[in-house]
């Protein structure tokens, strides 16, 4: 049970003053559902604003405070377009105050035509007009408040403003309890870190490196400790030793010899399966490295041993694709394979459930539906999880109860992550790496093209489609507000549609799942020829006829992300091309990144380089350190502090594996605070 001392932090955000039903959605969107989430909603940066007489005195990109008088309100022309308020400064310069989504209501109220207002925000340019997007403050009097020297800037969502968030943070900080110190005393003294509550307060007040660092360390320590508790529990559990006689595997008629890396991985898995302790292994291999056949061999071992295996996919589309591939490959073995997704209803579903219960189905492929309460297995001995990071350890633990004994787990991921991050993501798992590609893979012809040549690129797509092939068009997520990105993607989609008509479909993060699935399906079936998407293109979606990818503003992506995206093409026998469109202002690291993309297709190398080049903060996703399980720790902090946290956790486990001593008790509080309490729950059960 969660220690009582944490209760004030886990109270709902709605208990703070000024939070009504209207704020619920924007708060949820930022993950700020409880007081502790608000306290940990650390500023993205701090601004220092300069008051200016008029816009001539300011430069683009600068944070300013200026007096403006609204002259005209322009409503959005399309549903998602922005709402603009045109305003004049003291000498008649015009500036647009731009609002997306519901923020336009605020604009209507705050900026009556003809009345002077002080506006604080970042001056930008939109086409040939000056603009300030979502001003941070609008006030009637010049107010010293606006010229405050240093003000935190928080991530927002539609419906929230900086002052609102600041007021919630202030209330949350006032509720911080005093928590016992969980950091090892020697470490704590050496690092000169502030105590937990002080660290949080400091982190909201200015750029206090030691405070930020301590908070990051806490999170890393919690994560390491929880993963170690899972592993320790795993060692205590009894699974079942699986020994296949090779009969089924011998019947496979693969059209290719296995690569060395595949053989090695299979041998490692076979070794684990023969043990009684349940396997906990990660199979890491770039897109196209051939993970599926490794998974199949593993599952056949389970079936040879008279047991069942399950493969869990992150989406229905992927589950279906896996099912078809596996069924075709395993056909000569006579093994019974079924597909089970949330969509199956009625009699079809009943018959699969029967088959799983009586053991006539050997292998089931599906989404998380395969682990619902109502699904019972005769003897589930191996679970393969594709793209594990979407499931997480907690779900894995729920699987533990499914077999008569704890099943073996093989997690597969196509994200080649650097070694340091592997530790953070997968902690104590054993790792097999497919670091060798099957022979005969065609290199993807990767080119960097200036954005000004857009028209040529569109012509090239026209020829490509006319030749019967398909293409992706990736629009980036780069702006402060997601709706702006969606608007940009929709504008691009509209333009391409004008040219190519029904052959174009659009997919983005705010589409309803049914619409998204329908668009993806049209593309997968080859009905649609061009898929315009924000970065949400499904991991692993396999459309071999898609042989061209265009990525807009490629310099704004990280290498790992570009690599993931590019992996969508080059899947068939045809030669594939990737066009990286770059903007005008290319930074040094931007240039370096694009050059590396041209140079190599080795995912592991790109992942390491990515980590090296990131940290400048100019990249997408660096804010939340994207592909890590952390909210507080940045990539740089992970690299520097994770080894320390890992060793510290290790030491604590050795001294007090049950977390019962004084520090152990404090560590329990830490685990609950960071919601790694699945670790603690294992302690009580075991
Ligand atoms: P992953 O899941 O790792 O992205 P897949 O398992 O889908 O990769 O394999 C990609 C393609 O490579 C498939 O068409 C598969 O049949 C083929 N393949 C797998 N292993 C080999 C191999 N050893 N030699 C040649 N082709 C292979
Ligand atoms: Mg795959």
Tab-separated table of C-alpha atoms in Angstrom, residues 6-303:
chain	number	residue	atom	x	y	z
A	6	UNK	CA	2.398	10.512	-0.099
A	7	UNK	CA	-1.360	11.070	-0.030
A	8	UNK	CA	-1.275	14.846	-0.540
A	9	UNK	CA	0.807	14.292	-3.671
A	10	UNK	CA	-1.545	11.725	-5.108
A	11	UNK	CA	-4.624	13.881	-4.542
A	12	UNK	CA	-6.303	14.789	-7.803
A	13	UNK	CA	-5.360	18.025	-9.480
A	14	UNK	CA	-9.030	18.965	-9.261
A	15	UNK	CA	-8.480	19.550	-5.540
A	16	UNK	CA	-6.341	22.591	-6.344
A	17	UNK	CA	-7.999	26.008	-6.432
A	18	UNK	CA	-9.192	27.149	-9.810
A	19	UNK	CA	-9.420	23.729	-11.442
A	20	UNK	CA	-12.877	23.157	-12.845
A	21	UNK	CA	-14.198	20.624	-15.325
A	22	UNK	CA	-13.027	22.799	-18.215
A	23	UNK	CA	-9.394	22.371	-17.285
A	24	UNK	CA	-9.657	18.621	-16.922
A	25	UNK	CA	-8.964	17.825	-20.534
A	26	UNK	CA	-5.985	20.121	-21.048
A	27	UNK	CA	-4.498	18.893	-17.771
A	28	UNK	CA	-4.992	15.255	-18.687
A	29	UNK	CA	-3.396	15.886	-22.011
A	30	UNK	CA	-0.220	16.941	-20.225
A	31	UNK	CA	-0.481	14.033	-17.821
A	32	UNK	CA	-1.170	16.353	-14.896
A	33	UNK	CA	-3.889	14.408	-13.194
A	34	UNK	CA	-2.510	14.503	-9.676
A	35	UNK	CA	-0.809	17.078	-7.492
A	36	UNK	CA	2.510	15.314	-7.808
A	37	UNK	CA	2.342	15.496	-11.598
A	38	UNK	CA	1.916	19.232	-11.310
A	39	UNK	CA	4.829	19.527	-8.890
A	40	UNK	CA	6.980	17.580	-11.346
A	41	UNK	CA	5.840	19.615	-14.341
A	42	UNK	CA	9.197	21.332	-14.476
A	43	UNK	CA	9.728	24.444	-16.573
A	44	UNK	CA	11.036	23.819	-20.057
A	45	UNK	CA	13.109	26.940	-19.754
A	46	UNK	CA	13.090	30.364	-18.203
A	47	UNK	CA	12.509	33.563	-20.096
A	48	UNK	CA	13.843	36.971	-19.557
A	49	UNK	CA	11.734	39.483	-21.470
A	50	UNK	CA	12.665	42.892	-22.753
A	51	UNK	CA	10.143	45.698	-22.743
A	52	UNK	CA	10.197	47.524	-26.091
A	53	UNK	CA	8.637	50.838	-27.177
A	54	UNK	CA	7.594	49.408	-30.501
A	55	UNK	CA	8.294	46.455	-32.770
A	56	UNK	CA	11.104	48.180	-34.649
A	57	UNK	CA	13.122	47.872	-31.475
A	58	UNK	CA	12.690	44.105	-31.295
A	59	UNK	CA	14.185	41.339	-33.356
A	60	UNK	CA	12.610	38.124	-34.508
A	61	UNK	CA	12.767	35.279	-32.042
A	62	UNK	CA	13.090	37.691	-29.123
A	63	UNK	CA	11.000	37.583	-25.958
A	64	UNK	CA	9.401	40.973	-25.574
A	65	UNK	CA	6.745	42.977	-23.813
A	66	UNK	CA	5.085	45.546	-26.015
A	67	UNK	CA	1.963	47.685	-26.029
A	68	UNK	CA	-0.390	46.802	-28.892
A	69	UNK	CA	-3.838	47.960	-29.902
A	70	UNK	CA	-6.045	45.368	-31.635
A	71	UNK	CA	-7.526	46.558	-34.919
A	72	UNK	CA	-9.268	43.501	-36.277
A	73	UNK	CA	-10.238	39.923	-35.369
A	74	UNK	CA	-9.986	37.295	-38.085
A	75	UNK	CA	-11.719	34.001	-37.438
A	76	UNK	CA	-10.228	30.728	-38.644
A	77	UNK	CA	-10.918	30.087	-42.279
A	78	UNK	CA	-10.954	26.319	-41.921
A	79	UNK	CA	-11.847	24.258	-38.888
A	80	UNK	CA	-8.299	23.903	-37.694
A	81	UNK	CA	-6.818	27.149	-38.929
A	82	UNK	CA	-5.690	29.737	-36.405
A	83	UNK	CA	-7.640	32.665	-35.033
A	84	UNK	CA	-5.744	35.913	-35.630
A	85	UNK	CA	-5.990	39.259	-33.946
A	86	UNK	CA	-4.290	42.025	-35.904
A	87	UNK	CA	-2.824	44.721	-33.688
A	88	UNK	CA	-0.749	47.881	-34.047
A	89	UNK	CA	2.116	49.163	-31.986
A	90	UNK	CA	2.767	52.798	-31.095
A	91	UNK	CA	4.200	53.659	-34.510
A	92	UNK	CA	1.745	51.695	-36.609
A	93	UNK	CA	3.596	48.401	-37.175
A	94	UNK	CA	1.139	45.553	-37.582
A	95	UNK	CA	1.526	42.318	-35.699
A	96	UNK	CA	-0.717	39.249	-35.677
A	97	UNK	CA	-1.555	37.619	-32.373
A	98	UNK	CA	-2.209	34.041	-33.354
A	99	UNK	CA	-4.291	31.511	-31.466
A	100	UNK	CA	-5.038	27.891	-32.165
A	101	UNK	CA	-8.022	25.892	-31.018
A	102	UNK	CA	-9.924	26.927	-27.945
A	103	UNK	CA	-7.406	29.593	-27.059
A	104	UNK	CA	-9.316	31.827	-29.484
A	105	UNK	CA	-12.023	32.303	-26.836
A	106	UNK	CA	-9.441	33.854	-24.567
A	107	UNK	CA	-8.331	36.090	-27.402
A	108	UNK	CA	-11.837	37.336	-27.978
A	109	UNK	CA	-12.189	38.322	-24.354
A	110	UNK	CA	-8.733	39.725	-23.747
A	111	UNK	CA	-8.188	41.744	-26.888
A	112	UNK	CA	-11.108	44.045	-27.640
A	113	UNK	CA	-10.594	46.139	-30.774
A	114	UNK	CA	-9.322	49.641	-30.128
A	115	UNK	CA	-8.143	49.063	-26.564
A	116	UNK	CA	-4.449	49.096	-25.743
A	117	UNK	CA	-2.992	45.981	-24.125
A	118	UNK	CA	0.430	44.903	-22.944
A	119	UNK	CA	1.408	41.712	-24.638
A	120	UNK	CA	4.277	39.399	-23.619
A	121	UNK	CA	5.565	36.663	-25.880
A	122	UNK	CA	8.025	35.677	-28.554
A	123	UNK	CA	8.099	37.731	-31.698
A	124	UNK	CA	8.031	35.616	-34.861
A	125	UNK	CA	7.378	36.022	-38.500
A	126	UNK	CA	4.632	34.362	-40.465
A	127	UNK	CA	5.083	34.942	-44.179
A	128	UNK	CA	5.684	38.665	-44.381
A	129	UNK	CA	3.820	39.475	-41.198
A	130	UNK	CA	5.128	39.786	-37.666
A	131	UNK	CA	3.335	37.583	-35.221
A	132	UNK	CA	3.236	36.370	-31.651
A	133	UNK	CA	1.787	32.893	-31.293
A	134	UNK	CA	-0.157	32.351	-28.078
A	135	UNK	CA	1.136	35.331	-26.113
A	136	UNK	CA	2.246	34.323	-22.621
A	137	UNK	CA	0.464	37.267	-21.067
A	138	UNK	CA	-2.018	39.912	-22.103
A	139	UNK	CA	-2.737	42.608	-19.564
A	140	UNK	CA	-4.381	45.992	-19.323
A	141	UNK	CA	-1.645	47.761	-17.450
A	142	UNK	CA	2.049	47.663	-18.261
A	143	UNK	CA	2.395	45.727	-15.069
A	144	UNK	CA	5.811	45.071	-13.627
A	145	UNK	CA	4.763	41.470	-13.585
A	146	UNK	CA	5.277	41.239	-17.334
A	147	UNK	CA	8.805	42.523	-17.140
A	148	UNK	CA	9.821	40.133	-14.403
A	149	UNK	CA	13.378	39.189	-14.989
A	150	UNK	CA	13.073	35.470	-14.975
A	151	UNK	CA	9.885	33.549	-15.520
A	152	UNK	CA	9.442	29.811	-15.913
A	153	UNK	CA	8.001	28.620	-19.207
A	154	UNK	CA	5.908	25.487	-18.919
A	155	UNK	CA	4.740	23.097	-21.575
A	156	UNK	CA	1.095	23.890	-22.261
A	157	UNK	CA	-1.831	22.271	-23.958
A	158	UNK	CA	-4.837	23.907	-25.524
A	159	UNK	CA	-6.862	25.638	-22.853
A	160	UNK	CA	-3.990	26.335	-20.472
A	161	UNK	CA	-1.950	29.484	-20.046
A	162	UNK	CA	1.385	30.144	-18.389
A	163	UNK	CA	-0.096	32.044	-15.435
A	164	UNK	CA	-2.624	29.284	-14.860
A	165	UNK	CA	0.015	26.588	-14.771
A	166	UNK	CA	2.239	28.744	-12.575
A	167	UNK	CA	-0.574	29.134	-10.068
A	168	UNK	CA	-1.218	25.379	-9.982
A	169	UNK	CA	2.469	24.696	-9.516
A	170	UNK	CA	2.623	27.151	-6.649
A	171	UNK	CA	-0.237	25.391	-4.892
A	172	UNK	CA	1.265	21.972	-5.527
A	173	UNK	CA	4.603	23.049	-4.096
A	174	UNK	CA	2.868	24.345	-0.991
A	175	UNK	CA	1.558	20.846	-0.383
A	176	UNK	CA	4.858	18.983	-0.550
A	177	UNK	CA	5.305	16.730	2.467
A	178	UNK	CA	8.649	16.118	4.060
A	179	UNK	CA	9.915	12.778	2.810
A	180	UNK	CA	12.658	10.594	4.272
A	181	UNK	CA	15.947	10.752	2.351
A	182	UNK	CA	16.438	7.729	0.091
A	183	UNK	CA	19.725	8.773	-1.434
A	184	UNK	CA	22.722	7.066	0.103
A	185	UNK	CA	24.205	9.526	2.680
A	186	UNK	CA	27.722	9.450	1.193
A	187	UNK	CA	26.426	10.176	-2.284
A	188	UNK	CA	24.082	12.865	-1.001
A	189	UNK	CA	26.905	14.697	0.768
A	190	UNK	CA	29.370	14.326	-2.090
A	191	UNK	CA	26.998	15.720	-4.686
A	192	UNK	CA	25.842	18.624	-2.514
A	193	UNK	CA	22.301	18.005	-3.629
A	194	UNK	CA	19.337	19.721	-1.973
A	195	UNK	CA	16.759	17.669	-0.084
A	196	UNK	CA	13.830	16.433	-2.166
A	197	UNK	CA	11.251	19.133	-1.417
A	198	UNK	CA	13.816	21.925	-1.691
A	199	UNK	CA	14.991	20.525	-5.002
A	200	UNK	CA	11.480	20.693	-6.432
A	201	UNK	CA	10.970	24.262	-5.281
A	202	UNK	CA	14.321	25.379	-6.643
A	203	UNK	CA	13.738	23.691	-9.980
A	204	UNK	CA	10.664	25.829	-10.573
A	205	UNK	CA	12.405	29.011	-9.593
A	206	UNK	CA	15.417	29.258	-11.813
A	207	UNK	CA	18.142	27.288	-13.440
A	208	UNK	CA	19.371	25.301	-10.485
A	209	UNK	CA	21.457	22.500	-11.909
A	210	UNK	CA	21.948	20.626	-8.639
A	211	UNK	CA	18.217	20.595	-7.999
A	212	UNK	CA	17.375	19.312	-11.465
A	213	UNK	CA	20.062	16.732	-11.123
A	214	UNK	CA	18.798	15.421	-7.845
A	215	UNK	CA	15.290	15.088	-9.189
A	216	UNK	CA	16.566	13.221	-12.217
A	217	UNK	CA	18.656	10.976	-10.028
A	218	UNK	CA	15.611	10.094	-7.941
A	219	UNK	CA	13.767	8.979	-11.025
A	220	UNK	CA	16.686	6.919	-12.309
A	221	UNK	CA	17.182	5.321	-8.918
A	222	UNK	CA	13.507	4.401	-8.710
A	223	UNK	CA	13.639	2.846	-12.143
A	224	UNK	CA	16.799	0.834	-11.519
A	225	UNK	CA	15.540	-0.386	-8.212
A	226	UNK	CA	12.173	-1.452	-9.587
A	227	UNK	CA	13.742	-3.341	-12.461
A	228	UNK	CA	16.079	-5.098	-10.043
A	229	UNK	CA	13.150	-6.096	-7.863
A	230	UNK	CA	11.453	-7.572	-10.911
A	231	UNK	CA	14.534	-9.519	-11.828
A	232	UNK	CA	15.028	-10.754	-8.285
A	233	UNK	CA	11.436	-11.897	-8.208
A	234	UNK	CA	11.881	-13.575	-11.538
A	235	UNK	CA	14.801	-15.573	-10.212
A	236	UNK	CA	12.689	-16.765	-7.323
A	237	UNK	CA	9.846	-17.932	-9.522
A	238	UNK	CA	9.546	-21.327	-11.043
A	239	UNK	CA	8.838	-21.577	-14.686
A	240	UNK	CA	9.029	-24.677	-16.746
A	241	UNK	CA	12.031	-26.055	-18.516
A	242	UNK	CA	11.208	-26.402	-22.203
A	243	UNK	CA	13.140	-28.852	-24.285
A	244	UNK	CA	12.110	-29.389	-27.840
A	245	UNK	CA	13.215	-32.407	-29.838
A	246	UNK	CA	13.645	-30.257	-32.967
A	247	UNK	CA	11.016	-32.213	-34.900
A	248	UNK	CA	8.867	-29.212	-35.804
A	249	UNK	CA	11.783	-26.912	-36.495
A	250	UNK	CA	13.205	-29.513	-38.867
A	251	UNK	CA	10.048	-29.334	-40.937
A	252	UNK	CA	10.304	-25.596	-41.550
A	253	UNK	CA	11.205	-24.954	-45.153
A	254	UNK	CA	12.773	-21.530	-44.974
A	255	UNK	CA	13.692	-20.098	-48.362
A	256	UNK	CA	16.943	-18.761	-46.920
A	257	UNK	CA	19.725	-19.843	-44.584
A	258	UNK	CA	19.674	-18.136	-41.170
A	259	UNK	CA	22.253	-15.441	-40.546
A	260	UNK	CA	24.931	-15.990	-37.931
A	261	UNK	CA	23.216	-13.490	-35.641
A	262	UNK	CA	19.893	-15.299	-35.969
A	263	UNK	CA	21.494	-18.655	-35.165
A	264	UNK	CA	23.254	-17.190	-32.163
A	265	UNK	CA	20.079	-15.599	-30.848
A	266	UNK	CA	18.093	-18.798	-31.277
A	267	UNK	CA	20.760	-20.732	-29.411
A	268	UNK	CA	20.677	-18.185	-26.574
A	269	UNK	CA	16.918	-18.449	-26.353
A	270	UNK	CA	17.012	-22.237	-26.476
A	271	UNK	CA	19.477	-22.192	-23.600
A	272	UNK	CA	17.184	-19.950	-21.531
A	273	UNK	CA	14.092	-22.001	-22.265
A	274	UNK	CA	15.780	-25.142	-21.021
A	275	UNK	CA	16.130	-23.519	-17.594
A	276	UNK	CA	13.473	-23.612	-14.974
A	277	UNK	CA	13.834	-19.931	-14.109
A	278	UNK	CA	11.644	-18.015	-16.517
A	279	UNK	CA	13.479	-16.399	-19.396
A	280	UNK	CA	13.557	-12.607	-19.485
A	281	UNK	CA	15.269	-11.782	-22.743
A	282	UNK	CA	15.234	-8.904	-25.176
A	283	UNK	CA	15.801	-9.497	-28.871
A	284	UNK	CA	17.077	-6.289	-30.382
A	285	UNK	CA	17.293	-6.009	-34.126
A	286	UNK	CA	16.826	-3.317	-36.676
A	287	UNK	CA	13.842	-3.306	-38.971
A	288	UNK	CA	14.329	-6.111	-41.458
A	289	UNK	CA	16.933	-7.928	-39.375
A	290	UNK	CA	14.715	-11.010	-39.296
A	291	UNK	CA	13.246	-11.133	-35.807
A	292	UNK	CA	10.089	-12.928	-36.864
A	293	UNK	CA	11.778	-16.185	-37.757
A	294	UNK	CA	13.682	-16.118	-34.468
A	295	UNK	CA	10.379	-15.704	-32.645
A	296	UNK	CA	8.891	-18.564	-34.627
A	297	UNK	CA	11.742	-20.917	-33.770
A	298	UNK	CA	11.367	-20.012	-30.108
A	299	UNK	CA	7.638	-20.663	-30.209
A	300	UNK	CA	8.160	-23.972	-31.981
A	301	UNK	CA	10.427	-25.086	-29.151
A	302	UNK	CA	7.529	-24.488	-26.763
A	303	UNK	CA	5.164	-26.429	-29.009
